[in-house]
GROMACS .gro file of C-alpha atoms in nm:
model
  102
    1UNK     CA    1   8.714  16.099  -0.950
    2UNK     CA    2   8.507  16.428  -0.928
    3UNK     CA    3   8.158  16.396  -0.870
    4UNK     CA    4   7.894  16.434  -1.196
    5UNK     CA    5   7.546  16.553  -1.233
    6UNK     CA    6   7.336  16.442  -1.470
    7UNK     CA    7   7.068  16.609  -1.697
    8UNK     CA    8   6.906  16.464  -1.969
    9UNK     CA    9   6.910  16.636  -2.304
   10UNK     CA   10   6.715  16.535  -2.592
   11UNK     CA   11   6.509  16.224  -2.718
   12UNK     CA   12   6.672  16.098  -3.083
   13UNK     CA   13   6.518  15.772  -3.292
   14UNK     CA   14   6.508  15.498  -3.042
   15UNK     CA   15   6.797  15.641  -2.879
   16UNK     CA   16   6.887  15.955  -2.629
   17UNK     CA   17   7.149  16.190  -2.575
   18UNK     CA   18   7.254  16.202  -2.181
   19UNK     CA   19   7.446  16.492  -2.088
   20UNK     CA   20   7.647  16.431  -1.775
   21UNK     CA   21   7.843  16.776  -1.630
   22UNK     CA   22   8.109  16.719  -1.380
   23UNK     CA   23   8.100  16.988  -1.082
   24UNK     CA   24   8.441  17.083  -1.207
   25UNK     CA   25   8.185  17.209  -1.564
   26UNK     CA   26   8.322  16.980  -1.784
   27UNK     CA   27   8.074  16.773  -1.976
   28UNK     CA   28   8.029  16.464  -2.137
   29UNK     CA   29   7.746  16.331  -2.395
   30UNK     CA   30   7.668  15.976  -2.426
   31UNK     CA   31   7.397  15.828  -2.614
   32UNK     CA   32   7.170  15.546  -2.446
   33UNK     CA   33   6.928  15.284  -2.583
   34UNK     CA   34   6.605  15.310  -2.439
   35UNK     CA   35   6.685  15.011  -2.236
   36UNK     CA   36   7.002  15.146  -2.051
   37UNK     CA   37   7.023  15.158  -1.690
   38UNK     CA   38   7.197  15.351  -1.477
   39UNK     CA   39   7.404  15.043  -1.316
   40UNK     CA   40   7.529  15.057  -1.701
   41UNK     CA   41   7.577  15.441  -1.764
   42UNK     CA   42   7.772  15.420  -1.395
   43UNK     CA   43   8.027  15.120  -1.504
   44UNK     CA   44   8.079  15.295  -1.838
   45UNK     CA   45   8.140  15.654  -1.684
   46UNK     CA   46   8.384  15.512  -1.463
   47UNK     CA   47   8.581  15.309  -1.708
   48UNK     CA   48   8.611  15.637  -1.971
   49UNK     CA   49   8.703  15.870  -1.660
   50UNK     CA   50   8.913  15.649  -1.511
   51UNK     CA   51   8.765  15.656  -1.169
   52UNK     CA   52   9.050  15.448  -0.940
   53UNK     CA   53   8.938  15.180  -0.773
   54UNK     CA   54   8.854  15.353  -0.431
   55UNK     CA   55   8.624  15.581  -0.589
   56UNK     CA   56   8.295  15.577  -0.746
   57UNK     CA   57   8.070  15.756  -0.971
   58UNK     CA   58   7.774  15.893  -0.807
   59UNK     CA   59   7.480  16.064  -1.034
   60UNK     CA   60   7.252  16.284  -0.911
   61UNK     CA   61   6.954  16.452  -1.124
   62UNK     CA   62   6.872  16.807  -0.941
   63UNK     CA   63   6.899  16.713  -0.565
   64UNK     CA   64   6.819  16.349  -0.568
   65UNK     CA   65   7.104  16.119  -0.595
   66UNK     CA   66   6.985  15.828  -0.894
   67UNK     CA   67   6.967  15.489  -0.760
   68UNK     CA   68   7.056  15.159  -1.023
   69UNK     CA   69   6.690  15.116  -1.005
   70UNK     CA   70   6.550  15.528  -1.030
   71UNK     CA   71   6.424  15.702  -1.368
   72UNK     CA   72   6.576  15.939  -1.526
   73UNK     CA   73   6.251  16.223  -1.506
   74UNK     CA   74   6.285  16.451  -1.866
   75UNK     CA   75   6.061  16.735  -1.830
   76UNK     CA   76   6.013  16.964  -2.092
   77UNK     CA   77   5.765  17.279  -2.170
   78UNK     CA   78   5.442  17.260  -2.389
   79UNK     CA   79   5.368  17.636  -2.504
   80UNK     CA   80   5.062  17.671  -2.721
   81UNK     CA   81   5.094  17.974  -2.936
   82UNK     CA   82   4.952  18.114  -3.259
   83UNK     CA   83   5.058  17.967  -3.569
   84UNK     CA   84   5.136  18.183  -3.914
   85UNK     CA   85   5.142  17.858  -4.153
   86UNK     CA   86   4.895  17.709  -3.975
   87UNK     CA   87   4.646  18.012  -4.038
   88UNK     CA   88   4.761  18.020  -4.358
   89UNK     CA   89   4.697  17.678  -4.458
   90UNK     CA   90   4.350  17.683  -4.339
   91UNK     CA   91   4.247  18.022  -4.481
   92UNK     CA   92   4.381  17.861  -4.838
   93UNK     CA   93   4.158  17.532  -4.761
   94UNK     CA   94   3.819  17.749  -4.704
   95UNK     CA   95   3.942  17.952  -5.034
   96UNK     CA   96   3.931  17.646  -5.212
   97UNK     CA   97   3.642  17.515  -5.036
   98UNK     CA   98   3.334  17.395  -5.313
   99UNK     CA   99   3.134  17.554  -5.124
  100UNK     CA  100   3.268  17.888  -5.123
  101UNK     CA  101   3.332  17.809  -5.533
  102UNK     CA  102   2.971  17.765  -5.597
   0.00000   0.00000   0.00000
């Protein structure tokens, strides 16, 4: 079996998408319950790759190989920028304010 890395792709309702890249840059998705572990993903990567019995699947998120008992870490980025429907929807609310009416 070639060795994977993992990297986590997006959260979906109750469940999420794990994207798992071989080195060789093939890639697999597989969606999890909340409540997977990686003891599970491992057994059920091996089984579809068909990883022979003297091998094993080994995941590794960045540098840091993931343990049975390690979280998965999802980071994403939070950019706060200026909003066209937003200012739109509040300049339409003080238009229609009473107070601007009377």
């Amino acid at each position: 079996g070639e060795p994977i890395k993992a990297y986590c792709s997006c959260l979906m309702a109750g469940m999420f998408s794990l994207s798992v890249r071989l080195l060789g840059g093939s890639c697999r998705v597989v969606e999890l319950r909340p409540d997977s572990t990686l003891a599970e993903l491992r057994v059920d990567l091996e089984r579809d790759l068909s990883v022979t019995p003297l091998h094993e699947v080994r995941l590794l998120q960045d540098v840091r190989e993931l343990t049975d008992s390690a979280k998965i870490q999802i980071e994403v980025q939070a950019l706060i920028v200026p909003s066209l429907p937003k200012a739109v929807e509040t300049l339409e609310k003080m238009v229609d304010s009473p107070a601007l009416t009377e």
